[in-house]
PDB file of C-alpha atoms in Angstrom:
ATOM      1  CA  MET C  12       9.043  20.526   9.120  1.00  0.00           C
ATOM      2  CA  THR C  13      10.447  17.603  11.079  1.00  0.00           C
ATOM      3  CA  VAL C  14       8.947  14.268  12.070  1.00  0.00           C
ATOM      4  CA  THR C  15       9.968  11.751  14.713  1.00  0.00           C
ATOM      5  CA  GLN C  16      10.403   8.017  14.042  1.00  0.00           C
ATOM      6  CA  GLY C  17      10.420   8.526  10.298  1.00  0.00           C
ATOM      7  CA  SER C  18      11.338  10.936   7.561  1.00  0.00           C
ATOM      8  CA  ALA C  19       9.405  13.313   5.346  1.00  0.00           C
ATOM      9  CA  ARG C  20      10.125  16.003   2.826  1.00  0.00           C
ATOM     10  CA  THR C  21       9.510  19.577   3.872  1.00  0.00           C
ATOM     11  CA  PRO C  22       6.554  20.981   1.902  1.00  0.00           C
ATOM     12  CA  ASP C  23       7.392  23.938  -0.308  1.00  0.00           C
ATOM     13  CA  GLU C  24       5.895  27.368   0.255  1.00  0.00           C
ATOM     14  CA  GLN C  25       3.070  26.711  -2.191  1.00  0.00           C
ATOM     15  CA  PHE C  26       1.917  23.564  -0.415  1.00  0.00           C
ATOM     16  CA  MET C  27      -0.355  25.508   1.906  1.00  0.00           C
ATOM     17  CA  PRO C  28      -1.156  29.246   1.661  1.00  0.00           C
ATOM     18  CA  ASP C  29      -0.813  31.342   4.818  1.00  0.00           C
ATOM     19  CA  GLU C  30      -4.533  32.097   4.997  1.00  0.00           C
ATOM     20  CA  GLN C  31      -5.303  28.390   4.987  1.00  0.00           C
ATOM     21  CA  TRP C  32      -2.777  27.660   7.708  1.00  0.00           C
ATOM     22  CA  ASP C  33      -4.208  30.528   9.792  1.00  0.00           C
ATOM     23  CA  VAL C  34      -7.551  28.688   9.972  1.00  0.00           C
ATOM     24  CA  TYR C  35      -5.887  25.408  10.904  1.00  0.00           C
ATOM     25  CA  ARG C  36      -3.637  27.025  13.501  1.00  0.00           C
ATOM     26  CA  SER C  37      -6.494  28.831  15.235  1.00  0.00           C
ATOM     27  CA  VAL C  38      -8.425  25.551  15.565  1.00  0.00           C
ATOM     28  CA  ILE C  39      -5.331  23.638  16.722  1.00  0.00           C
ATOM     29  CA  ARG C  40      -4.443  26.189  19.385  1.00  0.00           C
ATOM     30  CA  ARG C  41      -7.965  26.497  20.758  1.00  0.00           C
ATOM     31  CA  ALA C  42      -8.342  22.698  20.935  1.00  0.00           C
ATOM     32  CA  ARG C  43      -4.999  22.453  22.692  1.00  0.00           C
ATOM     33  CA  SER C  44      -5.955  25.193  25.176  1.00  0.00           C
ATOM     34  CA  ARG C  45      -9.032  23.159  26.089  1.00  0.00           C
ATOM     35  CA  GLY C  46      -7.004  19.991  26.622  1.00  0.00           C
ATOM     36  CA  ILE C  47      -8.643  18.047  23.795  1.00  0.00           C
ATOM     37  CA  GLN C  48      -6.601  15.167  22.429  1.00  0.00           C
ATOM     38  CA  PHE C  49      -6.527  14.982  18.626  1.00  0.00           C
ATOM     39  CA  GLY C  50      -4.329  13.631  15.867  1.00  0.00           C
ATOM     40  CA  LEU C  51      -3.716  14.553  12.257  1.00  0.00           C
ATOM     41  CA  GLY C  52      -4.846  12.124   9.593  1.00  0.00           C
ATOM     42  CA  GLY C  53      -5.885  12.446   5.974  1.00  0.00           C
ATOM     43  CA  ALA C  54      -3.449  14.146   3.607  1.00  0.00           C
ATOM     44  CA  PHE C  55      -1.313  15.481   6.482  1.00  0.00           C
ATOM     45  CA  GLY C  56      -0.941  12.071   8.096  1.00  0.00           C
ATOM     46  CA  TYR C  57      -0.213  10.407   4.779  1.00  0.00           C
ATOM     47  CA  ALA C  58       2.384  13.035   3.853  1.00  0.00           C
ATOM     48  CA  THR C  59       4.116  12.808   7.226  1.00  0.00           C
ATOM     49  CA  TYR C  60       4.870   9.141   6.649  1.00  0.00           C
ATOM     50  CA  THR C  61       5.477   9.163   2.878  1.00  0.00           C
ATOM     51  CA  GLY C  62       6.842  12.624   2.091  1.00  0.00           C
ATOM     52  CA  ASP C  63       4.199  13.057  -0.621  1.00  0.00           C
ATOM     53  CA  TRP C  64       2.723  16.468   0.240  1.00  0.00           C
ATOM     54  CA  ARG C  65      -0.448  17.592  -1.504  1.00  0.00           C
ATOM     55  CA  ASN C  66      -2.921  20.286  -0.608  1.00  0.00           C
ATOM     56  CA  THR C  67      -6.454  18.947  -0.333  1.00  0.00           C
ATOM     57  CA  LYS C  68      -7.636  22.194   1.319  1.00  0.00           C
ATOM     58  CA  ASP C  69      -8.940  20.282   4.312  1.00  0.00           C
ATOM     59  CA  LEU C  70      -7.503  19.206   7.645  1.00  0.00           C
ATOM     60  CA  ASP C  71      -8.581  15.878   9.161  1.00  0.00           C
ATOM     61  CA  LEU C  72      -8.508  15.878  12.960  1.00  0.00           C
ATOM     62  CA  PHE C  73      -9.200  12.508  14.573  1.00  0.00           C
ATOM     63  CA  VAL C  74     -10.709  12.361  18.056  1.00  0.00           C
ATOM     64  CA  THR C  75     -12.334   9.721  20.226  1.00  0.00           C
ATOM     65  CA  PRO C  76     -16.144   9.798  20.272  1.00  0.00           C
ATOM     66  CA  GLU C  77     -15.991  11.229  23.789  1.00  0.00           C
ATOM     67  CA  ASN C  78     -14.230  14.343  22.446  1.00  0.00           C
ATOM     68  CA  ARG C  79     -16.455  14.804  19.410  1.00  0.00           C
ATOM     69  CA  ASP C  80     -18.759  17.480  20.831  1.00  0.00           C
ATOM     70  CA  ALA C  81     -15.932  19.402  22.477  1.00  0.00           C
ATOM     71  CA  MET C  82     -14.022  19.513  19.188  1.00  0.00           C
ATOM     72  CA  ILE C  83     -17.099  20.661  17.276  1.00  0.00           C
ATOM     73  CA  ASP C  84     -17.474  23.453  19.830  1.00  0.00           C
ATOM     74  CA  VAL C  85     -13.903  24.506  19.029  1.00  0.00           C
ATOM     75  CA  LEU C  86     -14.777  24.911  15.358  1.00  0.00           C
ATOM     76  CA  LEU C  87     -17.890  26.911  16.181  1.00  0.00           C
ATOM     77  CA  ALA C  88     -15.923  29.136  18.564  1.00  0.00           C
ATOM     78  CA  GLU C  89     -13.467  29.859  15.755  1.00  0.00           C
ATOM     79  CA  GLY C  90     -16.296  30.931  13.471  1.00  0.00           C
ATOM     80  CA  LEU C  91     -16.305  27.911  11.162  1.00  0.00           C
ATOM     81  CA  GLU C  92     -19.699  27.095   9.715  1.00  0.00           C
ATOM     82  CA  ASP C  93     -21.243  23.666   9.251  1.00  0.00           C
ATOM     83  CA  TYR C  94     -20.462  22.448   5.723  1.00  0.00           C
ATOM     84  CA  TYR C  95     -23.678  20.433   5.775  1.00  0.00           C
ATOM     85  CA  GLU C  96     -25.488  23.556   4.628  1.00  0.00           C
ATOM     86  CA  GLN C  97     -23.366  23.535   1.471  1.00  0.00           C
ATOM     87  CA  VAL C  98     -23.023  19.818   0.792  1.00  0.00           C
ATOM     88  CA  ARG C  99     -24.765  17.158   2.833  1.00  0.00           C
ATOM     89  CA  TYR C 100     -22.552  14.563   4.436  1.00  0.00           C
ATOM     90  CA  ASP C 101     -22.860  11.567   6.763  1.00  0.00           C
ATOM     91  CA  ARG C 102     -22.918  12.918  10.319  1.00  0.00           C
ATOM     92  CA  ARG C 103     -22.481   9.471  11.860  1.00  0.00           C
ATOM     93  CA  TRP C 104     -18.707   9.657  11.591  1.00  0.00           C
ATOM     94  CA  ILE C 105     -17.642  13.189  10.653  1.00  0.00           C
ATOM     95  CA  TYR C 106     -18.347  16.868  11.277  1.00  0.00           C
ATOM     96  CA  ARG C 107     -17.168  19.332   8.644  1.00  0.00           C
ATOM     97  CA  GLY C 108     -16.555  22.994   9.412  1.00  0.00           C
ATOM     98  CA  TYR C 109     -15.461  25.575   6.873  1.00  0.00           C
ATOM     99  CA  ARG C 110     -14.336  29.148   6.457  1.00  0.00           C
ATOM    100  CA  ALA C 111     -14.079  30.488   2.899  1.00  0.00           C
ATOM    101  CA  ASP C 112     -12.548  27.580   0.924  1.00  0.00           C
ATOM    102  CA  THR C 113     -10.795  25.945   3.896  1.00  0.00           C
ATOM    103  CA  ILE C 114     -12.334  22.908   5.598  1.00  0.00           C
ATOM    104  CA  VAL C 115     -11.604  21.284   8.955  1.00  0.00           C
ATOM    105  CA  ASP C 116     -12.980  17.765   9.433  1.00  0.00           C
ATOM    106  CA  ILE C 117     -13.574  16.247  12.867  1.00  0.00           C
ATOM    107  CA  ILE C 118     -13.545  12.444  12.575  1.00  0.00           C
ATOM    108  CA  TRP C 119     -14.381   9.968  15.348  1.00  0.00           C
ATOM    109  CA  SER C 120     -15.231   6.826  13.378  1.00  0.00           C
ATOM    110  CA  MET C 121     -14.513   5.044  10.139  1.00  0.00           C
ATOM    111  CA  ALA C 122     -16.895   6.070   7.380  1.00  0.00           C
ATOM    112  CA  ASN C 123     -18.176   2.489   7.109  1.00  0.00           C
ATOM    113  CA  GLN C 124     -18.765   2.323  10.887  1.00  0.00           C
ATOM    114  CA  ARG C 125     -16.335  -0.587  11.108  1.00  0.00           C
ATOM    115  CA  ALA C 126     -14.712   0.937  14.189  1.00  0.00           C
ATOM    116  CA  HIS C 127     -14.523   4.078  16.278  1.00  0.00           C
ATOM    117  CA  VAL C 128     -11.333   5.964  17.015  1.00  0.00           C
ATOM    118  CA  ASP C 129      -9.844   4.708  20.272  1.00  0.00           C
ATOM    119  CA  GLN C 130      -6.836   5.548  22.419  1.00  0.00           C
ATOM    120  CA  ARG C 131      -4.437   3.318  20.474  1.00  0.00           C
ATOM    121  CA  TRP C 132      -4.692   5.707  17.513  1.00  0.00           C
ATOM    122  CA  PHE C 133      -2.854   8.207  19.733  1.00  0.00           C
ATOM    123  CA  ASP C 134      -0.684   5.977  21.922  1.00  0.00           C
ATOM    124  CA  ALA C 135       1.244   4.728  18.873  1.00  0.00           C
ATOM    125  CA  ALA C 136       1.174   8.102  17.118  1.00  0.00           C
ATOM    126  CA  ARG C 137       4.162  10.031  15.770  1.00  0.00           C
ATOM    127  CA  THR C 138       4.795  13.749  16.138  1.00  0.00           C
ATOM    128  CA  VAL C 139       5.401  16.255  13.378  1.00  0.00           C
ATOM    129  CA  GLU C 140       6.530  19.857  13.590  1.00  0.00           C
ATOM    130  CA  LEU C 141       4.684  22.041  11.121  1.00  0.00           C
ATOM    131  CA  ARG C 142       5.193  25.798  11.039  1.00  0.00           C
ATOM    132  CA  GLY C 143       6.231  25.910  14.668  1.00  0.00           C
ATOM    133  CA  GLU C 144       3.442  23.636  15.930  1.00  0.00           C
ATOM    134  CA  THR C 145       4.285  20.172  17.255  1.00  0.00           C
ATOM    135  CA  LEU C 146       1.372  17.898  16.405  1.00  0.00           C
ATOM    136  CA  LEU C 147       0.390  14.274  16.837  1.00  0.00           C
ATOM    137  CA  VAL C 148      -0.139  12.220  13.706  1.00  0.00           C
ATOM    138  CA  ILE C 149      -2.362   9.165  14.113  1.00  0.00           C
ATOM    139  CA  ALA C 150      -0.565   5.830  14.186  1.00  0.00           C
ATOM    140  CA  PRO C 151       0.412   4.601  10.703  1.00  0.00           C
ATOM    141  CA  GLU C 152      -1.243   1.221  11.294  1.00  0.00           C
ATOM    142  CA  GLU C 153      -4.574   2.912  12.014  1.00  0.00           C
ATOM    143  CA  LEU C 154      -4.159   5.253   9.051  1.00  0.00           C
ATOM    144  CA  LEU C 155      -3.518   2.263   6.810  1.00  0.00           C
ATOM    145  CA  TRP C 156      -6.362   0.263   8.391  1.00  0.00           C
ATOM    146  CA  GLN C 157      -9.037   2.845   7.727  1.00  0.00           C
ATOM    147  CA  LYS C 158      -7.756   3.567   4.197  1.00  0.00           C
ATOM    148  CA  LEU C 159      -8.005  -0.122   3.242  1.00  0.00           C
ATOM    149  CA  TYR C 160     -11.799   0.167   3.248  1.00  0.00           C
ATOM    150  CA  ILE C 161     -11.935   3.198   0.957  1.00  0.00           C
ATOM    151  CA  LEU C 162     -12.383   1.388  -2.336  1.00  0.00           C
ATOM    152  CA  GLN C 163     -15.286   3.116  -4.014  1.00  0.00           C
ATOM    153  CA  ARG C 164     -16.446   3.874  -7.530  1.00  0.00           C
ATOM    154  CA  ASP C 165     -15.518   7.553  -7.234  1.00  0.00           C
ATOM    155  CA  ARG C 166     -12.664   7.301  -4.714  1.00  0.00           C
ATOM    156  CA  CYS C 167      -9.956   4.798  -3.920  1.00  0.00           C
ATOM    157  CA  ASP C 168      -7.300   5.195  -1.205  1.00  0.00           C
ATOM    158  CA  TRP C 169      -5.350   2.087  -2.162  1.00  0.00           C
ATOM    159  CA  PRO C 170      -2.596   4.134  -3.859  1.00  0.00           C
ATOM    160  CA  ASP C 171      -2.120   5.823  -0.464  1.00  0.00           C
ATOM    161  CA  VAL C 172      -1.940   2.433   1.235  1.00  0.00           C
ATOM    162  CA  LEU C 173       0.655   1.240  -1.285  1.00  0.00           C
ATOM    163  CA  ASN C 174       2.795   4.277  -0.545  1.00  0.00           C
ATOM    164  CA  LEU C 175       2.447   3.836   3.219  1.00  0.00           C
ATOM    165  CA  ILE C 176       3.704   0.264   2.898  1.00  0.00           C
ATOM    166  CA  TYR C 177       6.453   1.414   0.511  1.00  0.00           C
ATOM    167  CA  ALA C 178       7.630   3.986   3.055  1.00  0.00           C
ATOM    168  CA  LEU C 179       7.160   2.074   6.316  1.00  0.00           C
ATOM    169  CA  GLY C 180       6.701  -1.600   5.484  1.00  0.00           C
ATOM    170  CA  PRO C 181       9.337  -3.208   7.768  1.00  0.00           C
ATOM    171  CA  LEU C 182       8.560  -0.744  10.580  1.00  0.00           C
ATOM    172  CA  LEU C 183       4.823  -1.341  10.763  1.00  0.00           C
ATOM    173  CA  ASP C 184       3.290  -3.331  13.604  1.00  0.00           C
ATOM    174  CA  TRP C 185       1.804  -6.029  11.393  1.00  0.00           C
ATOM    175  CA  GLU C 186       0.636  -8.132  14.340  1.00  0.00           C
ATOM    176  CA  HIS C 187      -1.445  -5.210  15.543  1.00  0.00           C
ATOM    177  CA  LEU C 188      -2.825  -4.554  12.081  1.00  0.00           C
ATOM    178  CA  LEU C 189      -3.876  -8.193  11.725  1.00  0.00           C
ATOM    179  CA  SER C 190      -5.614  -8.026  15.098  1.00  0.00           C
ATOM    180  CA  ARG C 191      -7.491  -4.922  13.975  1.00  0.00           C
ATOM    181  CA  LEU C 192      -8.612  -6.507  10.718  1.00  0.00           C
ATOM    182  CA  GLU C 193      -9.862  -9.772  12.258  1.00  0.00           C
ATOM    183  CA  GLN C 194     -12.183 -11.373   9.666  1.00  0.00           C
ATOM    184  CA  ASP C 195     -11.250  -8.690   7.124  1.00  0.00           C
ATOM    185  CA  ARG C 196      -7.710  -9.981   6.633  1.00  0.00           C
ATOM    186  CA  PRO C 197      -8.426 -10.963   2.983  1.00  0.00           C
ATOM    187  CA  LEU C 198      -8.616  -7.233   2.293  1.00  0.00           C
ATOM    188  CA  LEU C 199      -5.011  -6.837   3.433  1.00  0.00           C
ATOM    189  CA  ALA C 200      -3.990  -9.960   1.523  1.00  0.00           C
ATOM    190  CA  SER C 201      -5.421  -8.439  -1.651  1.00  0.00           C
ATOM    191  CA  MET C 202      -3.487  -5.240  -1.055  1.00  0.00           C
ATOM    192  CA  LEU C 203      -0.227  -7.092  -0.387  1.00  0.00           C
ATOM    193  CA  SER C 204      -0.716  -9.194  -3.500  1.00  0.00           C
ATOM    194  CA  LEU C 205      -0.933  -5.975  -5.511  1.00  0.00           C
ATOM    195  CA  TYR C 206       2.040  -4.520  -3.627  1.00  0.00           C
ATOM    196  CA  GLY C 207       4.168  -7.577  -4.308  1.00  0.00           C
ATOM    197  CA  TRP C 208       3.325  -7.359  -8.015  1.00  0.00           C
ATOM    198  CA  LEU C 209       4.160  -3.645  -8.257  1.00  0.00           C
ATOM    199  CA  CYS C 210       7.126  -3.571  -5.844  1.00  0.00           C
ATOM    200  CA  PRO C 211       8.642  -7.077  -5.960  1.00  0.00           C
ATOM    201  CA  ALA C 212      11.988  -6.243  -4.343  1.00  0.00           C
ATOM    202  CA  ARG C 213      10.482  -3.919  -1.779  1.00  0.00           C
ATOM    203  CA  ALA C 214       8.016  -6.620  -0.752  1.00  0.00           C
ATOM    204  CA  GLN C 215      10.931  -8.800   0.340  1.00  0.00           C
ATOM    205  CA  SER C 216      11.542  -6.471   3.269  1.00  0.00           C
ATOM    206  CA  LEU C 217       8.207  -7.393   4.838  1.00  0.00           C
ATOM    207  CA  PRO C 218       8.221 -10.108   7.522  1.00  0.00           C
ATOM    208  CA  GLU C 219       8.264 -13.636   6.092  1.00  0.00           C
ATOM    209  CA  TRP C 220       5.712 -14.784   8.661  1.00  0.00           C
ATOM    210  CA  LEU C 221       3.231 -12.203   7.334  1.00  0.00           C
ATOM    211  CA  TRP C 222       2.939 -13.955   3.977  1.00  0.00           C
ATOM    212  CA  GLU C 223       2.569 -17.309   5.733  1.00  0.00           C
ATOM    213  CA  ARG C 224      -0.077 -15.998   8.102  1.00  0.00           C
ATOM    214  CA  LEU C 225      -2.111 -14.670   5.178  1.00  0.00           C
ATOM    215  CA  ARG C 226      -1.522 -17.913   3.224  1.00  0.00           C
ATOM    216  CA  MET C 227       0.182 -16.073   0.419  1.00  0.00           C
ATOM    217  CA  PRO C 228       3.232 -16.996  -1.671  1.00  0.00           C
ATOM    218  CA  ALA C 229       6.505 -15.481  -0.541  1.00  0.00           C
ATOM    219  CA  ALA C 230       7.832 -12.282  -2.097  1.00  0.00           C
ATOM    220  CA  ALA C 231       9.716 -12.364  -5.409  1.00  0.00           C
ATOM    221  CA  ASP C 232      13.233 -13.701  -5.784  1.00  0.00           C
ATOM    222  CA  GLU C 233      16.305 -11.516  -5.500  1.00  0.00           C
ATOM    223  CA  GLY C 234      17.104  -9.455  -8.565  1.00  0.00           C
ATOM    224  CA  ALA C 235      13.553  -8.192  -9.003  1.00  0.00           C
ATOM    225  CA  PRO C 236      13.178  -4.403  -9.332  1.00  0.00           C
ATOM    226  CA  ASP C 237      12.352  -2.222  -6.357  1.00  0.00           C
ATOM    227  CA  VAL C 238       9.339  -0.919  -8.294  1.00  0.00           C
ATOM    228  CA  ASP C 239       8.322  -2.454 -11.618  1.00  0.00           C
ATOM    229  CA  ALA C 240       7.677   0.662 -13.696  1.00  0.00           C
ATOM    230  CA  ASN C 241       6.195  -1.354 -16.565  1.00  0.00           C
ATOM    231  CA  ARG C 242       3.545  -2.763 -14.261  1.00  0.00           C
ATOM    232  CA  VAL C 243       2.871   0.595 -12.663  1.00  0.00           C
ATOM    233  CA  CYS C 244       2.180   2.212 -16.022  1.00  0.00           C
ATOM    234  CA  LEU C 245      -0.378  -0.483 -16.826  1.00  0.00           C
ATOM    235  CA  LEU C 246      -2.586   0.948 -14.093  1.00  0.00           C
ATOM    236  CA  ASP C 247      -2.286   4.718 -14.497  1.00  0.00           C
ATOM    237  CA  ASN C 248      -0.085   7.254 -16.272  1.00  0.00           C
ATOM    238  CA  ARG C 249       0.204   9.325 -13.096  1.00  0.00           C
ATOM    239  CA  PRO C 250       2.957   8.531 -10.578  1.00  0.00           C
ATOM    240  CA  TRP C 251       1.763   5.968  -8.040  1.00  0.00           C
ATOM    241  CA  PHE C 252       5.006   6.117  -6.056  1.00  0.00           C
ATOM    242  CA  PRO C 253       6.090   9.785  -5.997  1.00  0.00           C
ATOM    243  CA  THR C 254       9.105   9.174  -3.758  1.00  0.00           C
ATOM    244  CA  ALA C 255      10.404   6.375  -5.998  1.00  0.00           C
ATOM    245  CA  ASN C 256      11.238   8.914  -8.738  1.00  0.00           C
ATOM    246  CA  ILE C 257       9.458   6.910 -11.404  1.00  0.00           C
ATOM    247  CA  ASP C 258       7.591   8.849 -14.073  1.00  0.00           C
ATOM    248  CA  PRO C 259       5.256   6.500 -15.985  1.00  0.00           C
ATOM    249  CA  LEU C 260       5.053   9.056 -18.803  1.00  0.00           C
ATOM    250  CA  LYS C 261       8.790   8.544 -19.343  1.00  0.00           C
ATOM    251  CA  THR C 262       8.531   4.786 -18.902  1.00  0.00           C
ATOM    252  CA  PRO C 263       5.972   3.750 -21.485  1.00  0.00           C
ATOM    253  CA  CYS C 264       4.590   0.259 -21.292  1.00  0.00           C
ATOM    254  CA  PRO C 265       6.154  -2.138 -23.786  1.00  0.00           C
ATOM    255  CA  PRO C 266       3.975  -3.337 -26.672  1.00  0.00           C
ATOM    256  CA  TRP C 267       2.231  -6.501 -25.684  1.00  0.00           C
TER     257      TRP C 267
END
């Protein structure tokens, strides 16, 4: 597996069983044969940029609203059934098809209806080669943008956002991200405040003007750790930054 404009670890053989990939590949090839533009998001998009591969047993394919029906037809043509019959879901932003225990999600909007997928998600995309297929991965700024809003009682994508910033921080188009957020910029400021606390040295690589624009104090002084393991372990005993090679279980919090 290779990726342009970034780096990622190659997933091991157990990351995704062959039978699961067969479902994904059949959908990908049929969509491509019909000329439908789509981009990988979700766990695949996150892993492409961070190197943290995990099998969620679903594939998130992002399309513009204009391509929604055509992409749903692709799933039906490949024999995938509507997952709504198993578990009801919000059809305003997603269509879920499944075969056995493998799911393919077609997504054309944010779950909160904040915004629809538009062409910029693809114009600034990266490409990844996965098992012989060269695929678009939605732009990292858009991936980060939509994950910022997933802060729920039973699910939170902020650890993903932290890792995206950890992996790509200086390379991100922060001006574009700020323009996307508009009045929701305090959400990003909250995330960067947490990031600066957890990764004080890493935060110094972000543009100085970004902190000023968000009316936030500058990043920590030199000499601070790349990732503060003591602070990380205050939040969870599972690794928040897999690529940083920090195991909170081996770095117990000091007695307070």
